Amino acid sequence: MEPALHLDVADGVATVRIANPAKRNAMTTDMWRALPELLARCAGDPDVRVLVLTGEGGTFCAGADISTLTEGAERSRDLAIAAEEALAAFPKPTLAAVRGHCVGGGCQLAAACDLRFAAEDASFGVTPAKLGIVYGASSTRRLVELTGPSAAKYLLFSGELIDAARALRTGLVDEVWPPEALEKRVAEFAQVLASRSLLTQAAAKEFAAGPAAPDRIAHWAEQERGSGDTAEGVAAFLERRRPRFTWAADGRPDPRAGLPVSGR
């Protein structure tokens, strides 16, 4: 199998699979380049409400494929950071489903997702110190925000792997499941996310990224007033039914509106 990123879209969920099984799904330079474009397509697709990032088979991603780093460490780091930033900026909820190794660039991608669910046998590591590479400033800040300074320094200074239980304690992951239960849990939770108001999610994601300028606060207030989502949410609550939210980022109604959705 040639190294590639595979995309499937079903029931409002885009699943991106990192596939380079000969090298534990390590990312090649071509894969780093392809990810921002793939994410842009998903962001503009009204059928996509949630994105799940995972690895093919029994591992998530073992980092960068060192054998393809022919453009030098600095250029390769720039490609990885560009892919990471595109993932962090994705305007809809993102969830990393992690099995096996989640190391180096793989951990960088997982950290850029909004949420991370892991199998009990997953392991995590940030390994630039093993290669003499300076980890990117934005990547370092993102790791510190997730785990706190001490845990981030442990990972960055040592390059050592930690298990899923420790990753959960440090805040690097949000949930840990037996390997056989992970896929079902991810699918169920992705449907919960897909059933919620994308307006709420998009605004919350922007606000959580940092202080919001007054014009952006005003923008989201205007979106809320014109969306109809609030009225639908209140009506659904009073009528004891599932809401059918219609707001979409491009201003057009969500094509899934009015269809039955999963989730509580």
mmCIF file of N, CA and C in Angstrom, residues 25-154:
data_model
loop_
_atom_site.group_PDB
_atom_site.id
_atom_site.type_symbol
_atom_site.label_atom_id
_atom_site.label_comp_id
_atom_site.label_asym_id
_atom_site.label_seq_id
_atom_site.Cartn_x
_atom_site.Cartn_y
_atom_site.Cartn_z
ATOM 1 N N ASN A 25 2.459 3.931 9.952
ATOM 2 C CA ASN A 25 1.699 5.120 9.559
ATOM 3 C C ASN A 25 2.477 6.416 9.740
ATOM 4 N N ALA A 26 3.788 6.361 9.565
ATOM 5 C CA ALA A 26 4.583 7.590 9.585
ATOM 6 C C ALA A 26 4.174 8.483 8.413
ATOM 7 N N MET A 27 4.222 9.784 8.643
ATOM 8 C CA MET A 27 3.813 10.770 7.638
ATOM 9 C C MET A 27 4.968 11.095 6.694
ATOM 10 N N THR A 28 4.749 10.924 5.398
ATOM 11 C CA THR A 28 5.721 11.346 4.398
ATOM 12 C C THR A 28 5.538 12.833 4.108
ATOM 13 N N THR A 29 6.490 13.421 3.396
ATOM 14 C CA THR A 29 6.362 14.834 3.038
ATOM 15 C C THR A 29 5.125 15.059 2.175
ATOM 16 N N ASP A 30 4.829 14.127 1.278
ATOM 17 C CA ASP A 30 3.633 14.265 0.443
ATOM 18 C C ASP A 30 2.360 14.219 1.293
ATOM 19 N N MET A 31 2.351 13.406 2.323
ATOM 20 C CA MET A 31 1.181 13.335 3.207
ATOM 21 C C MET A 31 1.024 14.622 4.008
ATOM 22 N N TRP A 32 2.133 15.183 4.502
ATOM 23 C CA TRP A 32 2.051 16.470 5.202
ATOM 24 C C TRP A 32 1.469 17.532 4.281
ATOM 25 N N ARG A 33 1.928 17.546 3.016
ATOM 26 C CA ARG A 33 1.433 18.540 2.063
ATOM 27 C C ARG A 33 -0.048 18.339 1.752
ATOM 28 N N ALA A 34 -0.481 17.094 1.714
ATOM 29 C CA ALA A 34 -1.853 16.786 1.302
ATOM 30 C C ALA A 34 -2.877 17.111 2.377
ATOM 31 N N LEU A 35 -2.474 17.085 3.635
ATOM 32 C CA LEU A 35 -3.458 17.214 4.711
ATOM 33 C C LEU A 35 -4.188 18.562 4.702
ATOM 34 N N PRO A 36 -3.523 19.714 4.581
ATOM 35 C CA PRO A 36 -4.271 20.983 4.574
ATOM 36 C C PRO A 36 -5.310 21.058 3.459
ATOM 37 N N GLU A 37 -4.974 20.553 2.274
ATOM 38 C CA GLU A 37 -5.935 20.580 1.173
ATOM 39 C C GLU A 37 -7.133 19.678 1.473
ATOM 40 N N LEU A 38 -6.871 18.513 2.016
ATOM 41 C CA LEU A 38 -7.957 17.601 2.371
ATOM 42 C C LEU A 38 -8.868 18.236 3.427
ATOM 43 N N LEU A 39 -8.268 18.883 4.408
ATOM 44 C CA LEU A 39 -9.052 19.540 5.456
ATOM 45 C C LEU A 39 -9.880 20.681 4.888
ATOM 46 N N ALA A 40 -9.332 21.423 3.944
ATOM 47 C CA ALA A 40 -10.083 22.516 3.326
ATOM 48 C C ALA A 40 -11.310 21.985 2.603
ATOM 49 N N ARG A 41 -11.175 20.842 1.938
ATOM 50 C CA ARG A 41 -12.326 20.238 1.264
ATOM 51 C C ARG A 41 -13.394 19.845 2.270
ATOM 52 N N CYS A 42 -12.974 19.250 3.373
ATOM 53 C CA CYS A 42 -13.925 18.830 4.400
ATOM 54 C C CYS A 42 -14.590 20.039 5.062
ATOM 55 N N ALA A 43 -13.828 21.101 5.273
ATOM 56 C CA ALA A 43 -14.390 22.297 5.901
ATOM 57 C C ALA A 43 -15.483 22.902 5.037
ATOM 58 N N GLY A 44 -15.321 22.837 3.718
ATOM 59 C CA GLY A 44 -16.301 23.404 2.811
ATOM 60 C C GLY A 44 -17.427 22.463 2.435
ATOM 61 N N ASP A 45 -17.385 21.243 2.926
ATOM 62 C CA ASP A 45 -18.404 20.242 2.589
ATOM 63 C C ASP A 45 -19.544 20.328 3.597
ATOM 64 N N PRO A 46 -20.753 20.731 3.191
ATOM 65 C CA PRO A 46 -21.850 20.853 4.152
ATOM 66 C C PRO A 46 -22.305 19.516 4.716
ATOM 67 N N ASP A 47 -21.908 18.416 4.092
ATOM 68 C CA ASP A 47 -22.249 17.094 4.626
ATOM 69 C C ASP A 47 -21.349 16.684 5.781
ATOM 70 N N VAL A 48 -20.271 17.431 6.010
ATOM 71 C CA VAL A 48 -19.324 17.117 7.094
ATOM 72 C C VAL A 48 -19.626 18.011 8.291
ATOM 73 N N ARG A 49 -19.927 17.408 9.413
ATOM 74 C CA ARG A 49 -20.150 18.154 10.653
ATOM 75 C C ARG A 49 -19.090 17.859 11.704
ATOM 76 N N VAL A 50 -18.385 16.747 11.559
ATOM 77 C CA VAL A 50 -17.370 16.317 12.528
ATOM 78 C C VAL A 50 -16.258 15.638 11.739
ATOM 79 N N LEU A 51 -15.012 15.782 12.216
ATOM 80 C CA LEU A 51 -13.897 15.095 11.577
ATOM 81 C C LEU A 51 -13.197 14.200 12.591
ATOM 82 N N VAL A 52 -13.001 12.939 12.225
ATOM 83 C CA VAL A 52 -12.264 11.973 13.044
ATOM 84 C C VAL A 52 -10.944 11.673 12.347
ATOM 85 N N LEU A 53 -9.845 11.815 13.063
ATOM 86 C CA LEU A 53 -8.519 11.490 12.545
ATOM 87 C C LEU A 53 -8.031 10.232 13.225
ATOM 88 N N THR A 54 -7.607 9.255 12.446
ATOM 89 C CA THR A 54 -7.140 7.998 13.021
ATOM 90 C C THR A 54 -6.077 7.395 12.118
ATOM 91 N N GLY A 55 -5.535 6.258 12.519
ATOM 92 C CA GLY A 55 -4.536 5.569 11.732
ATOM 93 C C GLY A 55 -5.084 4.266 11.187
ATOM 94 N N GLU A 56 -4.522 3.831 10.093
ATOM 95 C CA GLU A 56 -4.909 2.554 9.500
ATOM 96 C C GLU A 56 -4.393 1.411 10.370
ATOM 97 N N GLY A 57 -5.247 0.454 10.653
ATOM 98 C CA GLY A 57 -4.800 -0.707 11.411
ATOM 99 C C GLY A 57 -4.632 -0.418 12.886
ATOM 100 N N GLY A 58 -3.588 -0.985 13.469
ATOM 101 C CA GLY A 58 -3.442 -0.960 14.922
ATOM 102 C C GLY A 58 -2.585 0.142 15.480
ATOM 103 N N THR A 59 -2.251 1.148 14.694
ATOM 104 C CA THR A 59 -1.448 2.250 15.222
ATOM 105 C C THR A 59 -1.938 3.567 14.658
ATOM 106 N N PHE A 60 -1.675 4.656 15.365
ATOM 107 C CA PHE A 60 -2.125 5.976 14.929
ATOM 108 C C PHE A 60 -1.121 6.565 13.945
ATOM 109 N N CYS A 61 0.040 6.968 14.436
ATOM 110 C CA CYS A 61 1.063 7.546 13.573
ATOM 111 C C CYS A 61 2.368 7.592 14.345
ATOM 112 N N ALA A 62 3.417 7.049 13.745
ATOM 113 C CA ALA A 62 4.717 6.989 14.404
ATOM 114 C C ALA A 62 5.570 8.218 14.139
ATOM 115 N N GLY A 63 4.962 9.290 13.618
ATOM 116 C CA GLY A 63 5.704 10.526 13.396
ATOM 117 C C GLY A 63 5.991 10.750 11.928
ATOM 118 N N ALA A 64 7.084 11.433 11.659
ATOM 119 C CA ALA A 64 7.486 11.700 10.285
ATOM 120 C C ALA A 64 8.294 10.524 9.753
ATOM 121 N N ASP A 65 8.098 10.216 8.494
ATOM 122 C CA ASP A 65 8.888 9.185 7.828
ATOM 123 C C ASP A 65 10.264 9.781 7.535
ATOM 124 N N ILE A 66 11.227 9.426 8.364
ATOM 125 C CA ILE A 66 12.553 10.053 8.290
ATOM 126 C C ILE A 66 13.187 9.850 6.915
ATOM 127 N N SER A 67 12.894 8.733 6.276
ATOM 128 C CA SER A 67 13.524 8.439 4.988
ATOM 129 C C SER A 67 13.068 9.388 3.889
ATOM 130 N N THR A 68 11.951 10.106 4.109
ATOM 131 C CA THR A 68 11.460 11.038 3.086
ATOM 132 C C THR A 68 11.848 12.482 3.379
ATOM 133 N N LEU A 69 12.582 12.722 4.443
ATOM 134 C CA LEU A 69 12.930 14.087 4.824
ATOM 135 C C LEU A 69 14.141 14.575 4.034
ATOM 136 N N THR A 70 13.959 14.645 2.715
ATOM 137 C CA THR A 70 15.070 15.014 1.836
ATOM 138 C C THR A 70 15.224 16.522 1.701
ATOM 139 N N GLU A 71 14.261 17.279 2.231
ATOM 140 C CA GLU A 71 14.313 18.731 2.077
ATOM 141 C C GLU A 71 14.925 19.416 3.291
ATOM 142 N N GLY A 72 15.433 18.628 4.229
ATOM 143 C CA GLY A 72 16.043 19.198 5.413
ATOM 144 C C GLY A 72 15.066 19.291 6.558
ATOM 145 N N ALA A 73 15.620 19.312 7.768
ATOM 146 C CA ALA A 73 14.778 19.274 8.965
ATOM 147 C C ALA A 73 13.886 20.506 9.065
ATOM 148 N N GLU A 74 14.423 21.679 8.703
ATOM 149 C CA GLU A 74 13.644 22.905 8.851
ATOM 150 C C GLU A 74 12.448 22.905 7.914
ATOM 151 N N ARG A 75 12.653 22.537 6.654
ATOM 152 C CA ARG A 75 11.550 22.506 5.693
ATOM 153 C C ARG A 75 10.524 21.451 6.097
ATOM 154 N N SER A 76 10.987 20.309 6.553
ATOM 155 C CA SER A 76 10.067 19.249 6.973
ATOM 156 C C SER A 76 9.254 19.693 8.185
ATOM 157 N N ARG A 77 9.898 20.389 9.123
ATOM 158 C CA ARG A 77 9.173 20.904 10.282
ATOM 159 C C ARG A 77 8.112 21.910 9.847
ATOM 160 N N ASP A 78 8.441 22.752 8.871
ATOM 161 C CA ASP A 78 7.474 23.738 8.390
ATOM 162 C C ASP A 78 6.247 23.057 7.792
ATOM 163 N N LEU A 79 6.460 21.972 7.052
ATOM 164 C CA LEU A 79 5.336 21.240 6.466
ATOM 165 C C LEU A 79 4.457 20.642 7.558
ATOM 166 N N ALA A 80 5.099 20.081 8.583
ATOM 167 C CA ALA A 80 4.346 19.481 9.682
ATOM 168 C C ALA A 80 3.549 20.537 10.443
ATOM 169 N N ILE A 81 4.159 21.687 10.682
ATOM 170 C CA ILE A 81 3.467 22.757 11.405
ATOM 171 C C ILE A 81 2.295 23.292 10.583
ATOM 172 N N ALA A 82 2.485 23.415 9.270
ATOM 173 C CA ALA A 82 1.391 23.888 8.417
ATOM 174 C C ALA A 82 0.211 22.922 8.479
ATOM 175 N N ALA A 83 0.493 21.619 8.472
ATOM 176 C CA ALA A 83 -0.579 20.629 8.575
ATOM 177 C C ALA A 83 -1.243 20.683 9.946
ATOM 178 N N GLU A 84 -0.427 20.819 10.983
ATOM 179 C CA GLU A 84 -0.958 20.919 12.343
ATOM 180 C C GLU A 84 -1.850 22.145 12.498
ATOM 181 N N GLU A 85 -1.416 23.288 11.988
ATOM 182 C CA GLU A 85 -2.194 24.511 12.123
ATOM 183 C C GLU A 85 -3.493 24.428 11.325
ATOM 184 N N ALA A 86 -3.456 23.782 10.172
ATOM 185 C CA ALA A 86 -4.684 23.596 9.391
ATOM 186 C C ALA A 86 -5.677 22.729 10.159
ATOM 187 N N LEU A 87 -5.166 21.735 10.847
ATOM 188 C CA LEU A 87 -6.042 20.868 11.646
ATOM 189 C C LEU A 87 -6.599 21.621 12.843
ATOM 190 N N ALA A 88 -5.758 22.397 13.522
ATOM 191 C CA ALA A 88 -6.218 23.164 14.680
ATOM 192 C C ALA A 88 -7.257 24.212 14.277
ATOM 193 N N ALA A 89 -7.143 24.751 13.058
ATOM 194 C CA ALA A 89 -8.052 25.796 12.585
ATOM 195 C C ALA A 89 -9.303 25.234 11.935
ATOM 196 N N PHE A 90 -9.420 23.937 11.825
ATOM 197 C CA PHE A 90 -10.595 23.340 11.186
ATOM 198 C C PHE A 90 -11.849 23.820 11.916
ATOM 199 N N PRO A 91 -12.862 24.337 11.213
ATOM 200 C CA PRO A 91 -13.951 25.047 11.887
ATOM 201 C C PRO A 91 -15.016 24.166 12.523
ATOM 202 N N LYS A 92 -14.860 22.862 12.431
ATOM 203 C CA LYS A 92 -15.839 21.937 13.002
ATOM 204 C C LYS A 92 -15.134 21.047 14.024
ATOM 205 N N PRO A 93 -15.867 20.364 14.884
ATOM 206 C CA PRO A 93 -15.210 19.533 15.908
ATOM 207 C C PRO A 93 -14.325 18.447 15.300
ATOM 208 N N THR A 94 -13.169 18.243 15.922
ATOM 209 C CA THR A 94 -12.233 17.204 15.480
ATOM 210 C C THR A 94 -11.922 16.275 16.646
ATOM 211 N N LEU A 95 -11.781 15.001 16.330
ATOM 212 C CA LEU A 95 -11.553 13.973 17.348
ATOM 213 C C LEU A 95 -10.490 13.009 16.842
ATOM 214 N N ALA A 96 -9.408 12.841 17.592
ATOM 215 C CA ALA A 96 -8.378 11.861 17.256
ATOM 216 C C ALA A 96 -8.702 10.549 17.954
ATOM 217 N N ALA A 97 -8.753 9.473 17.185
ATOM 218 C CA ALA A 97 -8.961 8.130 17.725
ATOM 219 C C ALA A 97 -7.623 7.402 17.655
ATOM 220 N N VAL A 98 -7.030 7.146 18.816
ATOM 221 C CA VAL A 98 -5.625 6.728 18.888
ATOM 222 C C VAL A 98 -5.490 5.289 19.350
ATOM 223 N N ARG A 99 -4.849 4.494 18.518
ATOM 224 C CA ARG A 99 -4.405 3.143 18.879
ATOM 225 C C ARG A 99 -2.893 3.074 18.705
ATOM 226 N N GLY A 100 -2.242 2.217 19.461
ATOM 227 C CA GLY A 100 -0.822 1.988 19.252
ATOM 228 C C GLY A 100 0.006 3.238 19.430
ATOM 229 N N HIS A 101 1.001 3.396 18.567
ATOM 230 C CA HIS A 101 1.936 4.507 18.709
ATOM 231 C C HIS A 101 1.342 5.819 18.207
ATOM 232 N N CYS A 102 1.502 6.850 19.013
ATOM 233 C CA CYS A 102 1.142 8.230 18.660
ATOM 234 C C CYS A 102 2.352 9.070 19.056
ATOM 235 N N VAL A 103 3.295 9.176 18.135
ATOM 236 C CA VAL A 103 4.644 9.637 18.479
ATOM 237 C C VAL A 103 5.068 10.749 17.520
ATOM 238 N N GLY A 104 5.856 11.694 18.030
ATOM 239 C CA GLY A 104 6.434 12.728 17.181
ATOM 240 C C GLY A 104 5.357 13.515 16.465
ATOM 241 N N GLY A 105 5.438 13.517 15.121
ATOM 242 C CA GLY A 105 4.438 14.221 14.333
ATOM 243 C C GLY A 105 3.042 13.680 14.525
ATOM 244 N N GLY A 106 2.920 12.404 14.893
ATOM 245 C CA GLY A 106 1.607 11.834 15.180
ATOM 246 C C GLY A 106 0.996 12.463 16.412
ATOM 247 N N CYS A 107 1.806 12.637 17.451
ATOM 248 C CA CYS A 107 1.332 13.302 18.666
ATOM 249 C C CYS A 107 1.035 14.771 18.378
ATOM 250 N N GLN A 108 1.805 15.364 17.502
ATOM 251 C CA GLN A 108 1.585 16.745 17.092
ATOM 252 C C GLN A 108 0.200 16.895 16.453
ATOM 253 N N LEU A 109 -0.178 15.950 15.587
ATOM 254 C CA LEU A 109 -1.493 15.992 14.950
ATOM 255 C C LEU A 109 -2.605 15.713 15.952
ATOM 256 N N ALA A 110 -2.409 14.748 16.811
ATOM 257 C CA ALA A 110 -3.433 14.435 17.816
ATOM 258 C C ALA A 110 -3.676 15.637 18.721
ATOM 259 N N ALA A 111 -2.600 16.327 19.115
ATOM 260 C CA ALA A 111 -2.737 17.485 19.992
ATOM 261 C C ALA A 111 -3.482 18.625 19.308
ATOM 262 N N ALA A 112 -3.428 18.679 17.979
ATOM 263 C CA ALA A 112 -4.115 19.735 17.239
ATOM 264 C C ALA A 112 -5.612 19.474 17.107
ATOM 265 N N CYS A 113 -6.048 18.257 17.419
ATOM 266 C CA CYS A 113 -7.479 17.955 17.401
ATOM 267 C C CYS A 113 -8.134 18.525 18.655
ATOM 268 N N ASP A 114 -9.440 18.704 18.593
ATOM 269 C CA ASP A 114 -10.168 19.232 19.745
ATOM 270 C C ASP A 114 -10.211 18.226 20.888
ATOM 271 N N LEU A 115 -10.348 16.953 20.552
ATOM 272 C CA LEU A 115 -10.474 15.898 21.552
ATOM 273 C C LEU A 115 -9.653 14.694 21.118
ATOM 274 N N ARG A 116 -9.261 13.873 22.097
ATOM 275 C CA ARG A 116 -8.473 12.678 21.830
ATOM 276 C C ARG A 116 -9.028 11.519 22.662
ATOM 277 N N PHE A 117 -9.472 10.455 22.005
ATOM 278 C CA PHE A 117 -9.881 9.219 22.662
ATOM 279 C C PHE A 117 -8.832 8.166 22.314
ATOM 280 N N ALA A 118 -8.394 7.402 23.319
ATOM 281 C CA ALA A 118 -7.296 6.465 23.103
ATOM 282 C C ALA A 118 -7.654 5.071 23.583
ATOM 283 N N ALA A 119 -7.052 4.090 22.952
ATOM 284 C CA ALA A 119 -7.110 2.719 23.440
ATOM 285 C C ALA A 119 -6.141 2.560 24.601
ATOM 286 N N GLU A 120 -6.425 1.599 25.480
ATOM 287 C CA GLU A 120 -5.577 1.383 26.656
ATOM 288 C C GLU A 120 -4.148 1.034 26.288
ATOM 289 N N ASP A 121 -3.945 0.469 25.090
ATOM 290 C CA ASP A 121 -2.590 0.073 24.691
ATOM 291 C C ASP A 121 -1.870 1.157 23.895
ATOM 292 N N ALA A 122 -2.437 2.354 23.824
ATOM 293 C CA ALA A 122 -1.783 3.433 23.084
ATOM 294 C C ALA A 122 -0.587 3.971 23.862
ATOM 295 N N SER A 123 0.371 4.514 23.139
ATOM 296 C CA SER A 123 1.524 5.165 23.768
ATOM 297 C C SER A 123 1.810 6.465 23.040
ATOM 298 N N PHE A 124 2.306 7.444 23.801
ATOM 299 C CA PHE A 124 2.470 8.798 23.292
ATOM 300 C C PHE A 124 3.887 9.282 23.556
ATOM 301 N N GLY A 125 4.423 10.045 22.609
ATOM 302 C CA GLY A 125 5.747 10.612 22.808
ATOM 303 C C GLY A 125 5.986 11.784 21.873
ATOM 304 N N VAL A 126 6.790 12.736 22.346
ATOM 305 C CA VAL A 126 7.206 13.888 21.548
ATOM 306 C C VAL A 126 8.725 13.793 21.473
ATOM 307 N N THR A 127 9.259 13.473 20.296
ATOM 308 C CA THR A 127 10.625 12.946 20.216
ATOM 309 C C THR A 127 11.683 13.831 19.549
ATOM 310 N N PRO A 128 11.499 15.129 19.328
ATOM 311 C CA PRO A 128 12.552 15.913 18.680
ATOM 312 C C PRO A 128 13.898 15.876 19.402
ATOM 313 N N ALA A 129 13.883 15.716 20.745
ATOM 314 C CA ALA A 129 15.154 15.691 21.480
ATOM 315 C C ALA A 129 16.010 14.492 21.095
ATOM 316 N N LYS A 130 15.401 13.459 20.515
ATOM 317 C CA LYS A 130 16.174 12.302 20.064
ATOM 318 C C LYS A 130 16.857 12.555 18.727
ATOM 319 N N LEU A 131 16.421 13.624 18.025
ATOM 320 C CA LEU A 131 16.944 13.909 16.691
ATOM 321 C C LEU A 131 17.662 15.245 16.612
ATOM 322 N N GLY A 132 17.668 16.004 17.726
ATOM 323 C CA GLY A 132 18.297 17.310 17.704
ATOM 324 C C GLY A 132 17.506 18.331 16.914
ATOM 325 N N ILE A 133 16.182 18.183 16.905
ATOM 326 C CA ILE A 133 15.296 19.086 16.169
ATOM 327 C C ILE A 133 14.608 20.023 17.155
ATOM 328 N N VAL A 134 14.492 21.289 16.817
ATOM 329 C CA VAL A 134 13.776 22.247 17.647
ATOM 330 C C VAL A 134 12.283 22.093 17.379
ATOM 331 N N TYR A 135 11.529 21.776 18.405
ATOM 332 C CA TYR A 135 10.078 21.638 18.266
ATOM 333 C C TYR A 135 9.479 23.017 18.058
ATOM 334 N N GLY A 136 8.514 23.139 17.181
ATOM 335 C CA GLY A 136 7.938 24.420 16.818
ATOM 336 C C GLY A 136 7.337 25.158 18.005
ATOM 337 N N ALA A 137 7.387 26.485 17.968
ATOM 338 C CA ALA A 137 6.863 27.290 19.076
ATOM 339 C C ALA A 137 5.373 27.070 19.262
ATOM 340 N N SER A 138 4.596 27.076 18.171
ATOM 341 C CA SER A 138 3.146 26.896 18.289
ATOM 342 C C SER A 138 2.815 25.490 18.769
ATOM 343 N N SER A 139 3.587 24.505 18.336
ATOM 344 C CA SER A 139 3.365 23.121 18.771
ATOM 345 C C SER A 139 3.666 22.979 20.259
ATOM 346 N N THR A 140 4.723 23.644 20.707
ATOM 347 C CA THR A 140 5.079 23.599 22.126
ATOM 348 C C THR A 140 3.993 24.239 22.973
ATOM 349 N N ARG A 141 3.511 25.403 22.544
ATOM 350 C CA ARG A 141 2.447 26.080 23.310
ATOM 351 C C ARG A 141 1.186 25.234 23.374
ATOM 352 N N ARG A 142 0.861 24.579 22.266
ATOM 353 C CA ARG A 142 -0.347 23.738 22.254
ATOM 354 C C ARG A 142 -0.189 22.579 23.230
ATOM 355 N N LEU A 143 0.988 21.978 23.277
ATOM 356 C CA LEU A 143 1.232 20.878 24.196
ATOM 357 C C LEU A 143 1.148 21.350 25.649
ATOM 358 N N VAL A 144 1.712 22.518 25.934
ATOM 359 C CA VAL A 144 1.660 23.075 27.294
ATOM 360 C C VAL A 144 0.213 23.352 27.701
ATOM 361 N N GLU A 145 -0.590 23.867 26.773
ATOM 362 C CA GLU A 145 -1.994 24.149 27.083
ATOM 363 C C GLU A 145 -2.760 22.878 27.434
ATOM 364 N N LEU A 146 -2.396 21.774 26.808
ATOM 365 C CA LEU A 146 -3.082 20.513 27.073
ATOM 366 C C LEU A 146 -2.636 19.872 28.381
ATOM 367 N N THR A 147 -1.348 19.845 28.625
ATOM 368 C CA THR A 147 -0.810 19.014 29.704
ATOM 369 C C THR A 147 -0.294 19.804 30.893
ATOM 370 N N GLY A 148 -0.077 21.123 30.721
ATOM 371 C CA GLY A 148 0.622 21.903 31.731
ATOM 372 C C GLY A 148 2.115 21.906 31.465
ATOM 373 N N PRO A 149 2.844 22.884 32.008
ATOM 374 C CA PRO A 149 4.273 23.016 31.697
ATOM 375 C C PRO A 149 5.113 21.802 32.090
ATOM 376 N N SER A 150 4.880 21.236 33.284
ATOM 377 C CA SER A 150 5.741 20.166 33.759
ATOM 378 C C SER A 150 5.643 18.926 32.885
ATOM 379 N N ALA A 151 4.412 18.493 32.591
ATOM 380 C CA ALA A 151 4.238 17.306 31.763
ATOM 381 C C ALA A 151 4.762 17.546 30.353
ATOM 382 N N ALA A 152 4.564 18.753 29.822
ATOM 383 C CA ALA A 152 5.072 19.062 28.490
ATOM 384 C C ALA A 152 6.603 19.009 28.467
ATOM 385 N N LYS A 153 7.236 19.538 29.504
ATOM 386 C CA LYS A 153 8.698 19.502 29.559
ATOM 387 C C LYS A 153 9.207 18.074 29.686
ATOM 388 N N TYR A 154 8.501 17.246 30.449
ATOM 389 C CA TYR A 154 8.907 15.833 30.555
ATOM 390 C C TYR A 154 8.935 15.199 29.164
#
